[in-house]
Amino acid sequence: VLVGPANADLAVPPPRYLRQALDKVGLNSGSFRWGLIARGLYRSRKVIFFLFDQQANTPKIVVKMTRGSEFNYRLENEFLGLSVLKEKGVGDAEVLPQPVFLEHHGGLALMGQTVIEGTPFQKQTNKTADCPYANIALNWLIDLSVKTADPLAATPQQVARGLNDLYMQFASIYKLSQEERTFLERQLLTLQTGKAPLPTVFQHGDPGTWNVLITQSGRPAFLDWEASEPKGMPLWDLIYFLRSYCVGAARAQGVMDGQAGFEQQFLQNSALSDLVVKTFERYCEAIDLPRVYWEPLFYTCWMHRALKEATRLTGSKLEKANYLGLLRLCIAQRQSPTLTRLFD
C-alpha cells in the first residue's frame, strides 16, 4: 500500500510518531511525500516507510518499524552498527546507509536511514571468477576489516571461550557424531591455546549477494546491517559472501542444490575455488591474521550459522538444517582441494 500526494484523494500526513521523530533530528516532516509497505502477517516482518523529497522519484529516507517488541533489538543493533561505522569514517553516503534516527513508539522500535540507490548485485554479476562486481565487493569486505581490525580487543582465549559457549548450545540442539564433536572441539582447542593476537573486526553479519547493490558509479553497497557486530570474527563475512557467490554461480550452471553447488564451486577445483583461496589469503595477510586461526574460524563460521538457523526450525527439520549440512560437508571434505590448499 502506498499513500501520498500522488493519490489526489489521499493527502494524508505521515503518522504523528514518525513526524515527531523527523522533527527531532531537524528534518521538516512536512517537506516529504511518503509511502509505506506492510507485507505479510508475521510479527518478524517490518513496516517500511519511504520518504521522498517533493519532486523526487526515488526515496531519500527509509524508516523500518518492528511489529513486535521482541524484534526491537534488530533495529537497535543496526542503528548502533551504522553509527559506529560513521564515526570511524568507514564508507560514505553512496555505499553505506547513514543513520538518521532511532526512536520507539508504543514499545516498538523505528529506525530511519538514508536510501542507497543502485542495482541488485545479482542482476549485475556474470557469476564467474573474473566478475568485476564480485571482486570489488570482496575488496570492500577486506577493506572494512582492515579499517576496523583490533588485535587488542580480545585474546584468543577470550574468543575461544565465547565460541565454546556457542558450541555447547550447538551441540545441545543438533545431534552430532563423535567424529564431528571431536573435530570441532579440536578447532576450539587451537584457539584456546593460541599465542599470537587474534584481531576482531567489524562484522556485517549477513553479507550474502542478495544484500548488495551496485551503485551507478560501479561501487558495491552492502545493505541490512541488523546482524552487525562491531567486535566480530575475522573471515566470517568474507567466506559467507564467497559461499553465496559460489552457490549462485553453480545454479547458473544448472546445479540447483545449494550444498552440491558449494562443493562443486568452492571445495573442488574450479576457477571460483582459485578465487576463494587467493581472496582468503589476501584477506588474512591484510589484517595480519595468523594462519593457525584460519581453519578454526572457517568451521566455527558454519557452526554459528547453523545455530542461528536453529531458531527458525523445530523437530525433524533441525536435522535438515542448511548450515548443519554445510558444516558436515566441510568436515567430511576437509581433504578437498580448496581446504587442503588453505589449511595444510
XYZ file of C-alpha atoms in Angstrom:
344
model
C 0.000 0.000 0.000
C 1.377 3.404 -0.937
C -0.086 6.593 0.461
C 0.824 10.123 -0.542
C 0.162 13.181 -2.709
C 0.425 11.089 -5.884
C -3.091 9.953 -4.953
C -5.091 13.163 -5.071
C -7.743 11.948 -2.633
C -5.213 10.715 -0.052
C -3.256 13.776 1.021
C -2.600 12.193 4.402
C 0.399 13.234 6.521
C 2.747 10.609 7.967
C 1.804 9.233 11.401
C 2.451 11.636 14.259
C 5.172 9.468 15.814
C 7.078 9.487 12.521
C 6.685 13.248 12.111
C 7.965 13.752 15.658
C 10.987 11.527 15.021
C 11.878 13.507 11.897
C 11.377 16.885 13.544
C 13.523 15.780 16.499
C 16.575 15.385 14.228
C 15.936 18.663 12.424
C 14.119 17.334 9.366
C 10.920 19.056 8.293
C 8.395 16.238 8.233
C 6.041 18.353 6.154
C 8.523 18.518 3.294
C 8.290 14.817 2.443
C 5.963 12.789 0.281
C 5.638 9.356 1.779
C 4.529 5.786 1.341
C 4.563 2.546 3.278
C 4.704 -1.192 2.755
C 3.466 -3.710 5.321
C 3.781 -7.144 3.773
C 2.716 -10.419 5.355
C 1.240 -11.248 8.725
C 4.334 -12.417 10.608
C 5.427 -10.330 13.579
C 9.022 -10.641 12.391
C 8.146 -8.654 9.258
C 8.716 -4.915 9.486
C 6.591 -1.989 8.394
C 8.616 0.083 5.924
C 8.060 3.805 5.365
C 9.555 5.613 2.362
C 10.130 9.364 2.481
C 10.523 11.288 -0.780
C 11.572 14.847 -1.467
C 8.649 16.618 -3.101
C 9.859 16.339 -6.708
C 11.883 13.128 -6.382
C 11.056 9.772 -7.952
C 13.200 7.777 -5.523
C 13.002 7.881 -1.717
C 15.550 9.784 0.345
C 14.973 8.058 3.693
C 13.660 4.619 4.576
C 12.187 4.004 8.028
C 11.866 0.487 9.420
C 9.422 -0.239 12.235
C 9.020 -3.514 14.105
C 5.671 -5.230 14.587
C 6.697 -6.906 17.831
C 8.898 -5.543 20.605
C 10.833 -8.836 20.702
C 12.400 -7.748 17.396
C 13.410 -4.256 18.535
C 16.978 -5.411 19.099
C 17.464 -5.853 15.352
C 16.841 -2.196 14.546
C 18.632 -1.010 17.666
C 21.654 -3.054 16.629
C 21.546 -1.783 13.057
C 21.435 1.830 14.221
C 24.366 1.204 16.565
C 26.382 -0.522 13.856
C 25.816 2.174 11.246
C 26.618 4.853 13.827
C 29.917 3.142 14.698
C 30.882 2.915 11.026
C 30.027 6.575 10.514
C 32.178 7.563 13.496
C 35.071 5.504 12.129
C 34.751 7.099 8.700
C 34.065 3.767 7.011
C 32.160 4.025 3.752
C 30.239 7.077 2.601
C 26.675 8.042 1.750
C 26.875 6.465 -1.713
C 27.631 2.953 -0.458
C 26.645 2.867 3.205
C 23.235 3.743 4.712
C 23.635 6.710 7.033
C 21.781 6.505 10.368
C 19.128 9.215 10.744
C 17.252 8.367 13.953
C 16.248 5.607 16.347
C 13.019 6.076 18.287
C 10.369 3.964 19.989
C 6.598 4.257 19.776
C 4.193 2.074 21.712
C 7.058 -0.201 22.659
C 8.088 -0.674 19.016
C 11.383 0.484 17.520
C 11.535 2.631 14.412
C 14.827 3.420 12.729
C 15.488 5.832 9.889
C 18.396 5.602 7.485
C 19.322 7.093 4.138
C 18.440 5.214 0.973
C 21.158 3.719 -1.213
C 20.453 3.854 -4.936
C 21.700 1.024 -7.088
C 21.005 -2.171 -8.986
C 20.907 -5.540 -7.203
C 24.268 -7.270 -7.369
C 22.607 -10.474 -8.536
C 21.380 -8.692 -11.672
C 24.819 -7.249 -12.443
C 27.150 -10.163 -11.812
C 28.171 -12.624 -14.508
C 28.722 -15.276 -11.801
C 32.307 -16.024 -12.809
C 35.654 -15.747 -11.051
C 36.598 -12.653 -13.027
C 33.331 -10.781 -12.432
C 34.368 -7.187 -11.689
C 31.431 -6.664 -9.335
C 32.252 -9.752 -7.284
C 35.851 -8.668 -6.962
C 35.040 -5.118 -5.877
C 32.567 -6.492 -3.320
C 35.279 -8.768 -1.939
C 37.704 -5.850 -1.873
C 35.159 -3.789 0.068
C 34.791 -6.508 2.700
C 38.560 -6.767 3.018
C 38.838 -3.003 3.368
C 36.115 -2.999 6.047
C 38.131 -5.470 8.106
C 41.415 -3.636 7.536
C 39.913 -0.361 8.749
C 38.304 -1.887 11.841
C 40.737 -4.659 12.851
C 41.673 -4.531 16.524
C 44.308 -7.042 17.702
C 43.895 -5.948 21.323
C 40.111 -6.187 21.700
C 40.208 -9.800 22.873
C 42.739 -12.545 23.488
C 42.485 -15.859 21.604
C 41.409 -17.404 24.900
C 38.532 -14.939 25.281
C 37.443 -15.601 21.713
C 37.665 -19.347 22.332
C 35.512 -19.081 25.467
C 32.829 -17.199 23.563
C 32.867 -19.698 20.718
C 32.870 -22.599 23.166
C 29.650 -21.235 24.671
C 28.163 -21.244 21.164
C 29.437 -24.774 20.628
C 27.763 -26.003 23.816
C 24.451 -24.559 22.591
C 25.050 -26.011 19.143
C 25.830 -29.480 20.499
C 22.724 -29.425 22.711
C 20.465 -28.654 19.734
C 21.918 -30.789 16.960
C 22.762 -34.491 17.071
C 26.469 -34.701 16.286
C 28.546 -37.780 15.664
C 31.536 -38.397 17.893
C 33.810 -37.611 14.948
C 32.101 -34.248 14.434
C 32.315 -33.404 18.138
C 35.983 -34.317 18.308
C 36.789 -32.308 15.209
C 35.007 -29.149 16.376
C 36.456 -29.402 19.872
C 39.921 -29.644 18.344
C 39.275 -26.416 16.426
C 38.264 -24.665 19.634
C 41.346 -26.005 21.398
C 43.528 -24.477 18.687
C 42.042 -21.078 19.504
C 42.259 -21.692 23.248
C 45.995 -22.405 23.049
C 46.774 -19.651 20.544
C 49.668 -17.330 21.357
C 49.530 -14.804 18.512
C 46.995 -11.930 18.546
C 43.600 -12.687 17.009
C 42.120 -9.406 15.744
C 38.421 -8.671 15.913
C 36.819 -6.783 13.028
C 33.572 -5.007 12.314
C 31.311 -7.747 11.004
C 28.327 -7.119 8.717
C 26.720 -10.362 9.817
C 24.685 -11.177 6.697
C 26.721 -10.230 3.598
C 25.106 -12.576 1.101
C 24.941 -11.497 -2.532
C 21.252 -10.636 -2.025
C 22.251 -7.826 0.345
C 24.478 -5.975 -2.124
C 23.690 -3.227 -4.608
C 25.948 -1.864 -7.330
C 25.738 1.926 -7.444
C 25.629 3.987 -10.619
C 29.372 4.613 -10.334
C 30.029 0.866 -10.059
C 30.703 0.634 -6.325
C 29.343 -2.113 -4.036
C 26.863 -1.126 -1.329
C 26.081 -3.621 1.433
C 22.599 -3.303 2.942
C 20.785 -4.686 6.005
C 23.190 -4.254 8.930
C 20.784 -5.644 11.553
C 23.158 -8.509 12.416
C 26.286 -6.349 12.540
C 28.885 -6.780 15.279
C 31.486 -4.048 15.968
C 33.850 -6.593 17.570
C 33.133 -9.512 15.295
C 35.011 -12.503 13.971
C 37.512 -12.090 11.141
C 36.941 -14.084 7.939
C 33.278 -14.831 8.643
C 31.873 -12.116 6.370
C 34.287 -12.992 3.591
C 33.597 -16.714 3.470
C 29.850 -16.154 3.838
C 29.855 -13.900 0.779
C 32.054 -16.367 -1.121
C 29.716 -19.209 -0.238
C 26.662 -17.330 -1.521
C 28.518 -16.343 -4.697
C 29.646 -19.916 -5.400
C 26.130 -21.275 -4.882
C 24.754 -18.649 -7.275
C 27.389 -19.495 -9.869
C 26.565 -23.198 -9.607
C 22.860 -22.512 -10.074
C 23.649 -20.527 -13.211
C 25.238 -23.751 -14.496
C 22.190 -25.832 -13.614
C 23.241 -27.155 -10.181
C 20.256 -26.114 -8.098
C 21.102 -27.895 -4.841
C 22.960 -25.458 -2.593
C 25.298 -27.976 -0.983
C 26.143 -29.630 -4.290
C 26.850 -26.226 -5.795
C 29.045 -25.248 -2.862
C 31.005 -28.471 -3.148
C 31.462 -28.063 -6.899
C 32.477 -24.416 -6.969
C 34.036 -23.846 -3.526
C 35.535 -27.122 -2.318
C 36.614 -28.777 -5.561
C 38.996 -27.461 -8.214
C 37.365 -24.666 -10.194
C 38.038 -21.126 -11.319
C 35.995 -19.936 -8.353
C 37.910 -22.093 -5.878
C 41.076 -20.352 -7.058
C 39.364 -17.035 -6.307
C 38.354 -18.366 -2.874
C 41.920 -19.327 -1.971
C 43.534 -16.160 -3.299
C 40.974 -13.876 -1.649
C 41.132 -15.804 1.623
C 44.918 -15.479 1.724
C 44.827 -11.818 0.695
C 42.329 -11.047 3.457
C 44.407 -12.768 6.130
C 47.572 -11.012 5.014
C 45.801 -7.640 5.004
C 44.699 -7.903 8.655
C 47.720 -9.931 9.813
C 45.647 -12.960 10.820
C 47.957 -15.858 11.813
C 47.497 -18.980 9.713
C 46.895 -21.149 12.776
C 43.492 -19.466 13.229
C 42.256 -19.853 9.659
C 40.801 -23.343 9.973
C 39.054 -22.839 13.344
C 37.445 -19.628 12.094
C 36.259 -21.340 8.910
C 34.472 -24.152 10.724
C 33.091 -22.064 13.576
C 31.571 -19.716 10.996
C 29.290 -22.500 9.761
C 28.641 -23.668 13.319
C 27.467 -20.157 14.189
C 25.280 -20.037 11.079
C 23.694 -23.361 11.955
C 22.999 -22.131 15.479
C 21.243 -19.022 14.138
C 19.273 -21.153 11.703
C 18.092 -23.370 14.561
C 15.980 -20.508 15.949
C 13.727 -20.879 12.888
C 13.453 -24.683 12.958
C 11.774 -27.277 15.143
C 11.663 -31.041 15.484
C 12.680 -33.120 12.493
C 13.527 -30.007 10.481
C 16.638 -29.494 12.606
C 18.424 -32.441 11.006
C 17.760 -30.917 7.586
C 19.163 -27.505 8.545
C 21.046 -25.983 5.639
C 24.111 -24.830 7.567
C 24.332 -28.009 9.608
C 24.552 -29.857 6.311
C 27.153 -27.411 5.057
C 29.261 -27.819 8.191
C 29.057 -31.597 7.945
C 30.030 -31.438 4.287
C 33.092 -29.326 5.085
C 34.168 -31.689 7.864
C 33.722 -34.706 5.599
C 35.503 -32.938 2.731
C 38.329 -31.465 4.800
C 40.803 -33.088 2.385
C 39.154 -31.377 -0.590
C 41.448 -29.368 -2.889
C 40.410 -25.958 -1.567
C 40.571 -26.788 2.138
C 43.857 -28.614 1.661
C 45.355 -25.555 -0.034
C 44.159 -23.307 2.765
C 44.773 -25.354 5.887
C 47.515 -27.920 5.219
